[in-house]
Coordinates of N, CA and C and ligand atoms in Angstrom, one line a residue:
X1 N -65.7 -20.2 -12.5 CA -66.4 -21.1 -13.3 C -67.9 -20.7 -13.4
X2 N -68.2 -19.8 -14.3 CA -69.5 -19.3 -14.4 C -70.2 -19.7 -15.7
X3 N -71.5 -20.0 -15.6 CA -72.3 -20.3 -16.7 C -73.5 -19.4 -16.7
X4 N -73.5 -18.4 -17.5 CA -74.6 -17.4 -17.5 C -75.7 -17.6 -18.5
X5 N -76.7 -16.8 -18.4 CA -77.8 -16.8 -19.4 C -77.3 -16.6 -20.8
X6 N -76.3 -15.7 -20.8 CA -75.7 -15.4 -22.1 C -75.1 -16.7 -22.7
X7 N -74.3 -17.4 -21.9 CA -73.7 -18.6 -22.4 C -74.8 -19.6 -22.9
X8 N -75.9 -19.7 -22.1 CA -77.0 -20.6 -22.4 C -77.6 -20.3 -23.7
X9 N -77.8 -19.0 -23.9 CA -78.4 -18.5 -25.2 C -77.5 -18.8 -26.4
X10 N -76.2 -18.6 -26.2 CA -75.2 -18.9 -27.3 C -75.2 -20.4 -27.6
X11 N -75.4 -21.3 -26.5 CA -75.4 -22.7 -26.7 C -76.7 -23.1 -27.5
X12 N -77.8 -22.5 -27.2 CA -79.0 -22.8 -28.0 C -78.8 -22.4 -29.5
X13 N -78.1 -21.3 -29.7 CA -77.8 -20.9 -31.1 C -76.9 -22.0 -31.8
X14 N -75.9 -22.5 -31.0 CA -75.0 -23.5 -31.5 C -75.8 -24.7 -31.9
X15 N -76.7 -25.1 -31.0 CA -77.6 -26.3 -31.3 C -78.4 -26.1 -32.6
X16 N -78.9 -24.9 -32.8 CA -79.7 -24.6 -34.0 C -78.8 -24.8 -35.2
X17 N -77.5 -24.3 -35.1 CA -76.6 -24.5 -36.2 C -76.4 -26.0 -36.5
X18 N -76.2 -26.8 -35.4 CA -75.9 -28.2 -35.6 C -77.1 -28.9 -36.3
X19 N -78.3 -28.5 -35.9 CA -79.6 -29.1 -36.5 C -79.6 -28.7 -38.0
X20 N -79.3 -27.5 -38.3 CA -79.2 -27.1 -39.8 C -78.2 -27.9 -40.5
X21 N -77.1 -28.3 -39.8 CA -76.0 -29.1 -40.5 C -76.4 -30.6 -40.5
X22 N -77.5 -31.0 -39.9 CA -78.0 -32.3 -40.1 C -78.0 -33.2 -38.9
X23 N -77.6 -32.7 -37.7 CA -77.6 -33.5 -36.5 C -79.0 -33.7 -36.0
X24 N -79.5 -34.9 -35.8 CA -80.9 -35.2 -35.4 C -81.1 -35.8 -34.0
X25 N -80.0 -36.4 -33.5 CA -80.2 -37.2 -32.3 C -80.5 -36.2 -31.1
X26 N -81.7 -36.4 -30.6 CA -82.2 -35.4 -29.5 C -81.4 -35.4 -28.3
X27 N -80.9 -36.6 -27.9 CA -80.1 -36.7 -26.7 C -78.8 -36.0 -26.9
X28 N -78.2 -36.2 -28.0 CA -76.9 -35.6 -28.3 C -77.1 -34.0 -28.3
X29 N -78.1 -33.6 -29.0 CA -78.4 -32.1 -29.0 C -78.6 -31.6 -27.6
X30 N -79.4 -32.4 -26.8 CA -79.6 -31.9 -25.4 C -78.3 -31.8 -24.6
X31 N -77.4 -32.8 -24.8 CA -76.1 -32.7 -24.1 C -75.3 -31.5 -24.5
X32 N -75.3 -31.1 -25.8 CA -74.6 -30.0 -26.2 C -75.2 -28.7 -25.7
X33 N -76.6 -28.7 -25.6 CA -77.3 -27.6 -25.1 C -76.9 -27.4 -23.6
X34 N -76.6 -28.5 -22.9 CA -76.4 -28.4 -21.5 C -74.9 -28.1 -21.0
X35 N -74.0 -28.7 -21.8 CA -72.6 -28.6 -21.3 C -71.9 -27.3 -21.6
X36 N -71.4 -26.7 -20.5 CA -70.7 -25.3 -20.7 C -69.4 -25.5 -21.4
X37 N -69.4 -25.5 -22.7 CA -68.2 -25.7 -23.5 C -67.1 -24.7 -23.2
X38 N -67.5 -23.5 -22.9 CA -66.5 -22.4 -22.6 C -65.6 -22.7 -21.5
X39 N -66.1 -23.5 -20.5 CA -65.3 -23.9 -19.4 C -64.2 -24.9 -19.7
X40 N -64.3 -25.5 -20.9 CA -63.3 -26.5 -21.3 C -62.2 -25.9 -22.1
X41 N -62.3 -24.6 -22.3 CA -61.3 -23.9 -23.1 C -60.4 -22.9 -22.4
X42 N -59.3 -22.6 -23.0 CA -58.4 -21.6 -22.4 C -59.1 -20.3 -22.4
X43 N -58.8 -19.5 -21.4 CA -59.6 -18.2 -21.2 C -59.5 -17.3 -22.5
X44 N -58.4 -17.4 -23.2 CA -58.2 -16.5 -24.4 C -59.2 -16.8 -25.5
X45 N -59.8 -18.0 -25.4 CA -60.8 -18.4 -26.4 C -62.3 -18.3 -26.0
X46 N -62.5 -17.9 -24.7 CA -63.8 -17.9 -24.2 C -64.9 -17.4 -25.0
X47 N -64.6 -16.2 -25.7 CA -65.6 -15.6 -26.5 C -66.0 -16.4 -27.7
X48 N -65.1 -17.4 -28.1 CA -65.4 -18.2 -29.3 C -66.0 -19.5 -29.0
X49 N -66.2 -19.8 -27.7 CA -66.6 -21.1 -27.3 C -67.8 -21.7 -28.0
X50 N -68.7 -20.8 -28.4 CA -70.0 -21.4 -29.0 C -70.0 -21.2 -30.5
X51 N -68.9 -20.9 -31.1 CA -68.8 -21.0 -32.6 C -68.6 -22.5 -32.9
X52 N -69.0 -22.9 -34.1 CA -68.9 -24.3 -34.5 C -67.5 -24.5 -35.0
X53 N -66.5 -24.4 -34.1 CA -65.1 -24.5 -34.6 C -64.2 -25.3 -33.5
X54 N -63.2 -25.9 -34.0 CA -62.2 -26.5 -33.1 C -61.3 -25.3 -32.6
X55 N -60.7 -25.5 -31.3 CA -59.8 -24.5 -30.8 C -58.7 -25.2 -30.1
X56 N -57.5 -24.5 -30.0 CA -56.4 -25.0 -29.3 C -56.7 -25.2 -27.8
X57 N -56.2 -26.3 -27.2 CA -56.2 -26.5 -25.7 C -54.7 -26.7 -25.4
X58 N -54.4 -27.2 -24.2 CA -53.0 -27.4 -23.8 C -52.3 -28.4 -24.7
X59 N -51.0 -28.5 -24.6 CA -50.1 -29.5 -25.2 C -50.3 -29.6 -26.7
X60 N -50.6 -28.5 -27.3 CA -50.7 -28.5 -28.8 C -51.8 -29.3 -29.3
X61 N -52.8 -29.5 -28.5 CA -54.0 -30.3 -29.0 C -55.2 -29.4 -29.2
X62 N -56.3 -30.0 -29.6 CA -57.5 -29.2 -29.9 C -58.7 -29.8 -29.2
X63 N -59.7 -28.9 -28.9 CA -61.0 -29.4 -28.5 C -61.7 -29.5 -29.9
X64 N -62.3 -30.6 -30.1 CA -63.0 -30.9 -31.4 C -64.1 -29.9 -31.7
X65 N -64.4 -29.7 -33.0 CA -65.5 -28.8 -33.4 C -66.8 -29.5 -32.9
X66 N -67.7 -28.7 -32.4 CA -69.0 -29.2 -31.9 C -69.7 -30.1 -32.9
X67 N -69.7 -29.7 -34.2 CA -70.3 -30.6 -35.2 C -69.7 -31.9 -35.2
X68 N -68.4 -32.0 -35.1 CA -67.7 -33.3 -35.2 C -68.0 -34.1 -33.9
X69 N -68.1 -33.5 -32.8 CA -68.5 -34.2 -31.5 C -69.9 -34.7 -31.7
X70 N -70.8 -33.9 -32.2 CA -72.2 -34.3 -32.4 C -72.3 -35.5 -33.4
X71 N -71.5 -35.3 -34.5 CA -71.6 -36.3 -35.6 C -71.1 -37.7 -35.1
X72 N -69.9 -37.7 -34.4 CA -69.4 -38.9 -33.8 C -70.3 -39.5 -32.8
X73 N -70.9 -38.6 -31.9 CA -71.7 -39.1 -30.8 C -73.0 -39.8 -31.4
X74 N -73.5 -39.2 -32.5 CA -74.7 -39.7 -33.1 C -74.4 -41.1 -33.7
X75 N -73.3 -41.2 -34.3 CA -72.9 -42.5 -34.9 C -72.8 -43.6 -33.8
X76 N -72.4 -43.3 -32.6 CA -72.2 -44.3 -31.6 C -73.5 -44.9 -31.1
X77 N -74.6 -44.2 -31.2 CA -75.9 -44.7 -30.7 C -75.8 -45.2 -29.3
X78 N -75.4 -44.3 -28.4 CA -75.2 -44.7 -27.0 C -76.5 -44.9 -26.3
X79 N -76.6 -46.0 -25.6 CA -77.8 -46.3 -24.7 C -77.3 -46.1 -23.3
X80 N -78.2 -45.7 -22.4 CA -77.8 -45.5 -21.0 C -77.2 -46.8 -20.4
X81 N -76.1 -46.7 -19.7 CA -75.4 -47.8 -19.0 C -74.4 -48.5 -20.0
X82 N -74.4 -48.1 -21.3 CA -73.4 -48.7 -22.2 C -72.0 -48.4 -21.7
X83 N -71.1 -49.4 -21.9 CA -69.7 -49.2 -21.6 C -69.1 -48.6 -22.8
X84 N -68.6 -47.4 -22.7 CA -68.0 -46.7 -23.9 C -66.5 -46.4 -23.6
X85 N -65.7 -46.7 -24.6 CA -64.3 -46.3 -24.5 C -64.0 -45.2 -25.4
X86 N -63.3 -44.1 -24.9 CA -62.9 -43.0 -25.7 C -61.4 -43.0 -25.8
X87 N -60.9 -42.8 -27.0 CA -59.4 -42.6 -27.1 C -59.1 -41.1 -27.4
X88 N -58.4 -40.5 -26.6 CA -58.1 -39.0 -26.7 C -59.0 -38.2 -25.9
X89 N -58.8 -38.2 -24.6 CA -59.6 -37.5 -23.6 C -59.6 -36.0 -23.9
X90 N -58.4 -35.5 -24.1 CA -58.2 -34.0 -24.4 C -58.8 -33.2 -23.3
X91 N -59.6 -32.2 -23.7 CA -60.2 -31.3 -22.8 C -61.3 -32.0 -21.9
X92 N -61.8 -33.1 -22.4 CA -62.8 -33.8 -21.7 C -64.2 -33.5 -22.1
X93 N -64.3 -32.6 -23.2 CA -65.7 -32.2 -23.6 C -66.5 -33.4 -24.2
X94 N -65.8 -34.2 -25.1 CA -66.5 -35.3 -25.6 C -66.8 -36.3 -24.5
X95 N -66.0 -36.4 -23.5 CA -66.2 -37.3 -22.4 C -67.5 -36.9 -21.6
X96 N -67.6 -35.6 -21.5 CA -68.8 -35.0 -20.8 C -70.1 -35.3 -21.6
X97 N -70.0 -35.2 -22.9 CA -71.1 -35.6 -23.8 C -71.5 -37.1 -23.5
X98 N -70.5 -37.9 -23.5 CA -70.8 -39.4 -23.3 C -71.4 -39.6 -21.9
X99 N -71.0 -38.9 -20.9 CA -71.5 -39.0 -19.5 C -73.0 -38.5 -19.6
X100 N -73.3 -37.4 -20.3 CA -74.7 -36.9 -20.4 C -75.6 -37.9 -21.1
X101 N -75.0 -38.8 -22.0 CA -75.8 -39.8 -22.7 C -76.0 -41.0 -21.8
X102 N -75.4 -41.0 -20.6 CA -75.7 -42.0 -19.6 C -74.7 -43.2 -19.7
X103 N -73.6 -43.0 -20.5 CA -72.7 -44.1 -20.7 C -71.8 -44.2 -19.5
X104 N -71.2 -45.5 -19.3 CA -70.1 -45.7 -18.4 C -68.9 -45.5 -19.2
X105 N -68.2 -44.4 -18.9 CA -67.1 -43.9 -19.8 C -65.7 -44.3 -19.3
X106 N -64.9 -44.8 -20.2 CA -63.5 -45.1 -20.0 C -62.8 -44.2 -21.0
X107 N -61.8 -43.4 -20.6 CA -61.2 -42.6 -21.6 C -59.7 -42.6 -21.4
X108 N -59.0 -42.7 -22.5 CA -57.5 -42.7 -22.5 C -56.9 -41.5 -23.1
X109 N -55.8 -41.0 -22.5 CA -55.1 -39.8 -23.0 C -53.6 -40.0 -22.8
X110 N -52.8 -39.7 -23.8 CA -51.4 -39.9 -23.8 C -50.6 -38.7 -23.4
X111 N -51.2 -37.5 -23.3 CA -50.5 -36.3 -22.9 C -50.7 -36.2 -21.4
X112 N -49.6 -36.3 -20.6 CA -49.8 -36.2 -19.1 C -50.5 -34.9 -18.6
X113 N -50.0 -33.8 -19.3 CA -50.6 -32.5 -18.8 C -52.1 -32.5 -19.0
X114 N -52.6 -33.0 -20.1 CA -54.0 -33.0 -20.3 C -54.7 -34.0 -19.4
X115 N -54.1 -35.1 -19.3 CA -54.7 -36.2 -18.4 C -54.9 -35.6 -17.0
X116 N -53.9 -35.0 -16.5 CA -54.0 -34.4 -15.1 C -55.0 -33.3 -15.0
X117 N -55.0 -32.4 -16.0 CA -55.8 -31.3 -15.9 C -57.3 -31.7 -16.0
X118 N -57.6 -32.6 -17.0 CA -59.0 -33.0 -17.2 C -59.5 -33.9 -16.1
X119 N -58.6 -34.7 -15.5 CA -59.0 -35.6 -14.4 C -59.5 -34.8 -13.2
X120 N -58.9 -33.6 -13.0 CA -59.3 -32.7 -11.9 C -60.5 -31.9 -12.3
X121 N -60.6 -31.6 -13.6 CA -61.7 -30.6 -14.0 C -63.0 -31.3 -14.1
X122 N -63.1 -32.5 -14.7 CA -64.5 -33.1 -15.0 C -65.3 -33.2 -13.7
X123 N -64.7 -33.8 -12.6 CA -65.6 -33.9 -11.4 C -66.1 -32.6 -10.9
X124 N -65.3 -31.5 -11.1 CA -65.8 -30.2 -10.7 C -67.1 -29.8 -11.3
X125 N -67.3 -30.3 -12.6 CA -68.5 -30.0 -13.3 C -69.6 -31.1 -13.0
X126 N -69.2 -32.1 -12.2 CA -70.2 -33.1 -11.8 C -70.1 -34.3 -12.8
X127 N -69.1 -34.3 -13.7 CA -69.0 -35.5 -14.6 C -68.0 -36.5 -14.0
X128 N -68.5 -37.8 -13.9 CA -67.7 -38.8 -13.3 C -67.5 -40.0 -14.2
X129 N -66.6 -39.9 -15.1 CA -66.3 -41.1 -16.0 C -65.9 -42.2 -15.1
X130 N -66.1 -43.5 -15.5 CA -65.7 -44.7 -14.7 C -64.2 -44.6 -14.5
X131 N -63.5 -44.3 -15.6 CA -62.0 -44.3 -15.4 C -61.4 -43.4 -16.5
X132 N -60.5 -42.6 -16.0 CA -59.6 -41.8 -17.0 C -58.2 -42.5 -16.9
X133 N -57.6 -42.8 -18.0 CA -56.4 -43.5 -18.1 C -55.3 -42.8 -18.8
X134 N -54.1 -42.7 -18.2 CA -53.0 -42.1 -18.8 C -52.3 -43.3 -19.6
X135 N -52.3 -43.3 -20.9 CA -51.7 -44.4 -21.6 C -51.9 -44.3 -23.1
X136 N -51.7 -45.4 -23.8 CA -51.7 -45.4 -25.3 C -53.0 -46.0 -25.8
X137 N -53.7 -45.2 -26.4 CA -55.0 -45.6 -27.0 C -55.0 -46.6 -28.1
X138 N -53.8 -46.8 -28.7 CA -53.7 -47.8 -29.8 C -54.0 -49.2 -29.2
X139 N -53.7 -49.3 -27.9 CA -53.9 -50.7 -27.3 C -55.3 -50.9 -26.8
X140 N -56.1 -49.8 -26.7 CA -57.4 -50.0 -26.1 C -57.3 -50.2 -24.6
X141 N -58.3 -51.0 -24.1 CA -58.3 -51.2 -22.6 C -58.9 -52.6 -22.4
X142 N -57.9 -53.6 -22.7 CA -58.3 -55.0 -22.7 C -59.1 -55.4 -21.4
X143 N -58.6 -55.0 -20.3 CA -59.1 -55.4 -19.0 C -60.6 -55.0 -18.8
X144 N -61.0 -54.0 -19.5 CA -62.4 -53.6 -19.3 C -63.3 -54.0 -20.5
X145 N -62.7 -54.7 -21.5 CA -63.5 -55.1 -22.7 C -64.5 -56.2 -22.4
X146 N -65.6 -56.4 -23.1 CA -65.9 -55.7 -24.3 C -66.7 -54.4 -24.1
X147 N -66.6 -53.5 -25.1 CA -67.3 -52.2 -25.0 C -68.5 -52.2 -26.0
X148 N -69.5 -51.5 -25.6 CA -70.7 -51.4 -26.5 C -70.3 -50.4 -27.7
X149 N -69.4 -49.5 -27.3 CA -68.9 -48.6 -28.4 C -67.5 -48.0 -28.1
X150 N -66.8 -47.7 -29.1 CA -65.5 -47.1 -28.9 C -65.4 -45.9 -29.9
X151 N -65.0 -44.7 -29.3 CA -64.8 -43.5 -30.2 C -63.4 -43.0 -30.1
X152 N -62.8 -42.8 -31.3 CA -61.5 -42.3 -31.4 C -61.6 -40.8 -31.8
X153 N -60.9 -39.9 -31.0 CA -61.1 -38.5 -31.3 C -59.8 -37.9 -31.8
X154 N -58.9 -38.7 -32.4 CA -57.7 -38.2 -33.1 C -57.6 -39.0 -34.4
X155 N -56.9 -38.4 -35.3 CA -56.8 -39.0 -36.7 C -55.9 -40.2 -36.7
X156 N -56.5 -41.4 -37.0 CA -55.7 -42.6 -37.0 C -55.2 -43.0 -38.4
X157 N -53.9 -43.2 -38.5 CA -53.3 -43.5 -39.8 C -53.8 -44.9 -40.3
X158 N -54.2 -45.7 -39.3 CA -54.8 -47.0 -39.7 C -55.7 -47.4 -38.5
X159 N -56.5 -48.5 -38.7 CA -57.4 -48.9 -37.6 C -56.7 -49.9 -36.7
X160 N -56.5 -49.5 -35.4 CA -55.8 -50.4 -34.5 C -56.6 -51.6 -34.2
X161 N -56.0 -52.8 -34.5 CA -56.7 -54.1 -34.3 C -57.3 -54.3 -32.9
X162 N -56.6 -53.9 -31.8 CA -57.1 -54.1 -30.5 C -58.5 -53.4 -30.3
X163 N -58.7 -52.3 -31.0 CA -60.0 -51.6 -30.8 C -61.1 -52.4 -31.4
X164 N -60.9 -53.1 -32.6 CA -61.9 -53.9 -33.2 C -62.2 -55.1 -32.3
X165 N -61.1 -55.7 -31.7 CA -61.3 -56.9 -31.0 C -61.9 -56.7 -29.6
X166 N -61.9 -55.4 -29.1 CA -62.5 -55.1 -27.8 C -63.9 -54.6 -27.9
X167 N -64.5 -54.7 -29.1 CA -65.9 -54.4 -29.3 C -66.8 -55.6 -28.9
X168 N -67.9 -55.4 -28.3 CA -68.9 -56.4 -28.1 C -69.5 -56.8 -29.4
X169 N -70.1 -57.9 -29.5 CA -70.9 -58.3 -30.8 C -72.0 -57.3 -30.8
X170 N -72.2 -56.6 -32.0 CA -73.2 -55.6 -32.1 C -72.6 -54.2 -31.8
X171 N -71.3 -54.2 -31.3 CA -70.7 -52.9 -30.9 C -70.2 -52.1 -32.0
X172 N -70.0 -50.8 -31.8 CA -69.7 -49.8 -32.8 C -68.4 -49.1 -32.5
X173 N -67.5 -49.1 -33.5 CA -66.3 -48.3 -33.4 C -66.4 -47.1 -34.4
X174 N -66.3 -45.9 -33.9 CA -66.3 -44.7 -34.7 C -64.9 -44.1 -34.7
X175 N -64.3 -44.0 -35.9 CA -62.8 -43.7 -35.9 C -62.5 -42.9 -37.2
X176 N -61.9 -41.7 -37.1 CA -61.5 -41.0 -38.3 C -60.2 -41.6 -38.8
X177 N -60.2 -42.1 -40.0 CA -59.0 -42.8 -40.5 C -58.3 -42.0 -41.7
X178 N -57.0 -41.8 -41.5 CA -56.3 -41.1 -42.6 C -55.2 -40.3 -42.0
X179 N -54.3 -39.7 -42.8 CA -53.2 -38.9 -42.3 C -53.5 -37.5 -42.3
X180 N -53.4 -36.7 -43.4 CA -53.6 -35.3 -43.3 C -55.1 -35.0 -43.2
X181 N -55.9 -35.8 -43.9 CA -57.4 -35.7 -43.8 C -57.9 -37.0 -43.5
X182 N -59.0 -37.1 -42.7 CA -59.5 -38.4 -42.3 C -60.9 -38.7 -42.8
X183 N -61.2 -39.9 -43.1 CA -62.5 -40.3 -43.4 C -63.2 -40.9 -42.2
X184 N -64.3 -40.3 -41.8 CA -65.0 -40.8 -40.6 C -65.6 -42.2 -40.9
X185 N -65.2 -43.2 -40.1 CA -65.5 -44.5 -40.4 C -66.2 -45.2 -39.2
X186 N -67.2 -46.0 -39.6 CA -68.0 -46.7 -38.5 C -67.8 -48.2 -38.8
X187 N -67.4 -49.0 -37.8 CA -67.3 -50.4 -37.9 C -68.4 -51.0 -36.9
X188 N -69.2 -51.9 -37.4 CA -70.2 -52.6 -36.5 C -69.7 -54.1 -36.5
X189 N -69.5 -54.6 -35.3 CA -69.1 -56.0 -35.1 C -70.3 -56.9 -35.2
X190 N -70.3 -57.7 -36.2 CA -71.4 -58.6 -36.5 C -71.2 -60.0 -35.9
X191 N -69.9 -60.4 -35.8 CA -69.6 -61.7 -35.3 C -68.1 -61.7 -34.8
X192 N -67.6 -62.8 -34.4 CA -66.3 -62.9 -33.9 C -65.3 -62.2 -34.9
X193 N -65.4 -62.6 -36.2 CA -64.5 -62.0 -37.1 C -65.2 -61.2 -38.2
X194 N -66.4 -60.9 -38.0 CA -67.2 -60.2 -39.1 C -67.5 -58.8 -38.7
X195 N -67.1 -57.8 -39.6 CA -67.4 -56.4 -39.3 C -68.0 -55.8 -40.5
X196 N -69.0 -54.9 -40.3 CA -69.5 -54.1 -41.4 C -68.8 -52.8 -41.3
X197 N -68.5 -52.1 -42.5 CA -67.8 -50.9 -42.5 C -68.6 -49.8 -43.3
X198 N -68.7 -48.6 -42.7 CA -69.4 -47.5 -43.4 C -68.5 -46.3 -43.3
X199 N -68.5 -45.5 -44.4 CA -67.7 -44.3 -44.4 C -68.6 -43.0 -44.5
X200 N -68.2 -41.9 -43.9 CA -69.0 -40.7 -43.8 C -68.3 -39.4 -44.1
X201 N -67.6 -39.3 -45.1 CA -67.0 -38.0 -45.4 C -65.8 -37.6 -44.6
X202 N -65.2 -36.4 -45.0 CA -63.9 -36.0 -44.5 C -63.9 -35.1 -43.3
X203 N -63.0 -35.3 -42.4 CA -62.8 -34.5 -41.2 C -61.3 -34.3 -41.0
X204 N -61.0 -33.3 -40.1 CA -59.6 -33.1 -39.8 C -59.4 -33.1 -38.3
X205 N -58.5 -34.0 -37.9 CA -58.2 -34.1 -36.4 C -56.7 -34.0 -36.2
X206 N -56.2 -33.7 -35.0 CA -54.8 -33.9 -34.6 C -54.5 -35.4 -34.7
X207 N -53.3 -35.8 -34.9 CA -53.0 -37.2 -35.1 C -53.0 -38.0 -33.9
X208 N -53.4 -39.3 -34.1 CA -53.3 -40.3 -33.0 C -51.9 -40.8 -33.1
X209 N -51.1 -40.5 -32.0 CA -49.7 -40.8 -32.1 C -49.4 -42.2 -31.6
X210 N -48.4 -42.7 -32.2 CA -47.9 -44.1 -31.9 C -46.7 -44.1 -31.1
X211 N -46.5 -45.2 -30.3 CA -45.3 -45.5 -29.6 C -44.8 -44.4 -28.7
X212 N -45.7 -43.7 -28.0 CA -45.2 -42.6 -27.2 C -45.4 -43.0 -25.7
X213 N -46.2 -44.0 -25.4 CA -46.4 -44.4 -24.0 C -46.0 -45.8 -23.8
Ligands
SAH301 N1 -62.1 -35.4 -27.3 C1 -61.1 -34.3 -27.2 C2 -60.2 -34.3 -28.5 C3 -58.9 -33.9 -28.2 S1 -57.8 -33.9 -29.5 C4 -61.8 -33.0 -26.9 O1 -62.9 -32.8 -27.4 O2 -61.2 -32.2 -26.3 C5 -57.2 -35.6 -29.5 C6 -56.5 -36.1 -28.3 O3 -56.0 -37.4 -28.5 C7 -55.3 -35.2 -27.8 O4 -55.6 -34.8 -26.5 C8 -54.1 -36.2 -27.9 O5 -53.2 -36.0 -26.9 C9 -54.8 -37.5 -27.8 N2 -54.0 -38.6 -28.3 C10 -53.2 -38.6 -29.4 N3 -52.7 -39.9 -29.6 C11 -53.1 -40.7 -28.6 C12 -52.9 -42.0 -28.2 N4 -52.1 -42.8 -28.9 N5 -53.5 -42.5 -27.1 C13 -54.4 -41.7 -26.4 N6 -54.6 -40.4 -26.7 C14 -54.0 -39.9 -27.8

C-alpha cells in the first residue's frame, strides 16, 4: 500500500481537471487531493486511478468517476460532525471523502464481498466510518435517523420513501434517479411533508438493486 510523490502529483492534476469541470468546494477538492484513490482499485487499473473515469471493482460494480464523487459531495454541503448516510459503499472511496469532510458516516452495501473487503480496508487507511452495514439501502437506516444528509451512489429507478423520511428538517438527499441514465437530483427537507427538488443533469451509475437483501 504505497502512496508516492508520483501519485500525489497525479492527484493534483486530477484536482485541476475537476476545477476546470466546475467543482468549487475547497474541502471536497482537498479530500480528493489527499485520498489515495489508486489503493481503492484492483491492481490491473492502478495506472488509470487518476483519470477522471469510473472503473470496475469487485462483484461487477464500479468505483464512481471522481467528477461524480466531487459533484455529489459538493451538493451534500457536509459540515463537520454531520450525520451522513451513504447508500452503496462499494470500494469505500466516497465513504473516505465523507470522512475527510468530518462527517459521522453510516454506509450500506448489499454485496457481501464488497462489504467485507471495504470494512477491512478503510481502517487500514485510517478511515473510521461510524458504521458500515451489510443490507438493503432502499430501507435506509431508521434506527440512526435523522440524517443531515443522505447520498445514494447507485442509479435509483425511483426515490425510496424511507430515505426522504429519514432526513432531518433542512437535510439534503442527493440521488441519481433513472434507469439507463440518471438525473442527479437534490431534495431539501423543508418541513415534515415539504421537500424542495432540484435537478442537475445526467449521470450513469450501476443500478440500485431491489429486494436482494
Ligand atoms: N460509492 C461507491 C460506488 C459503488 S457503485 C464507490 O465509489 O466505490 C454502487 C454500489 O451500490 C455497489 O457497490 C452496489 O453493490 C451497491 N448497491 C446496489 N444496490 C444497493 C442496495 N439496494 N443497497 C445497498 N447498496 C446497493
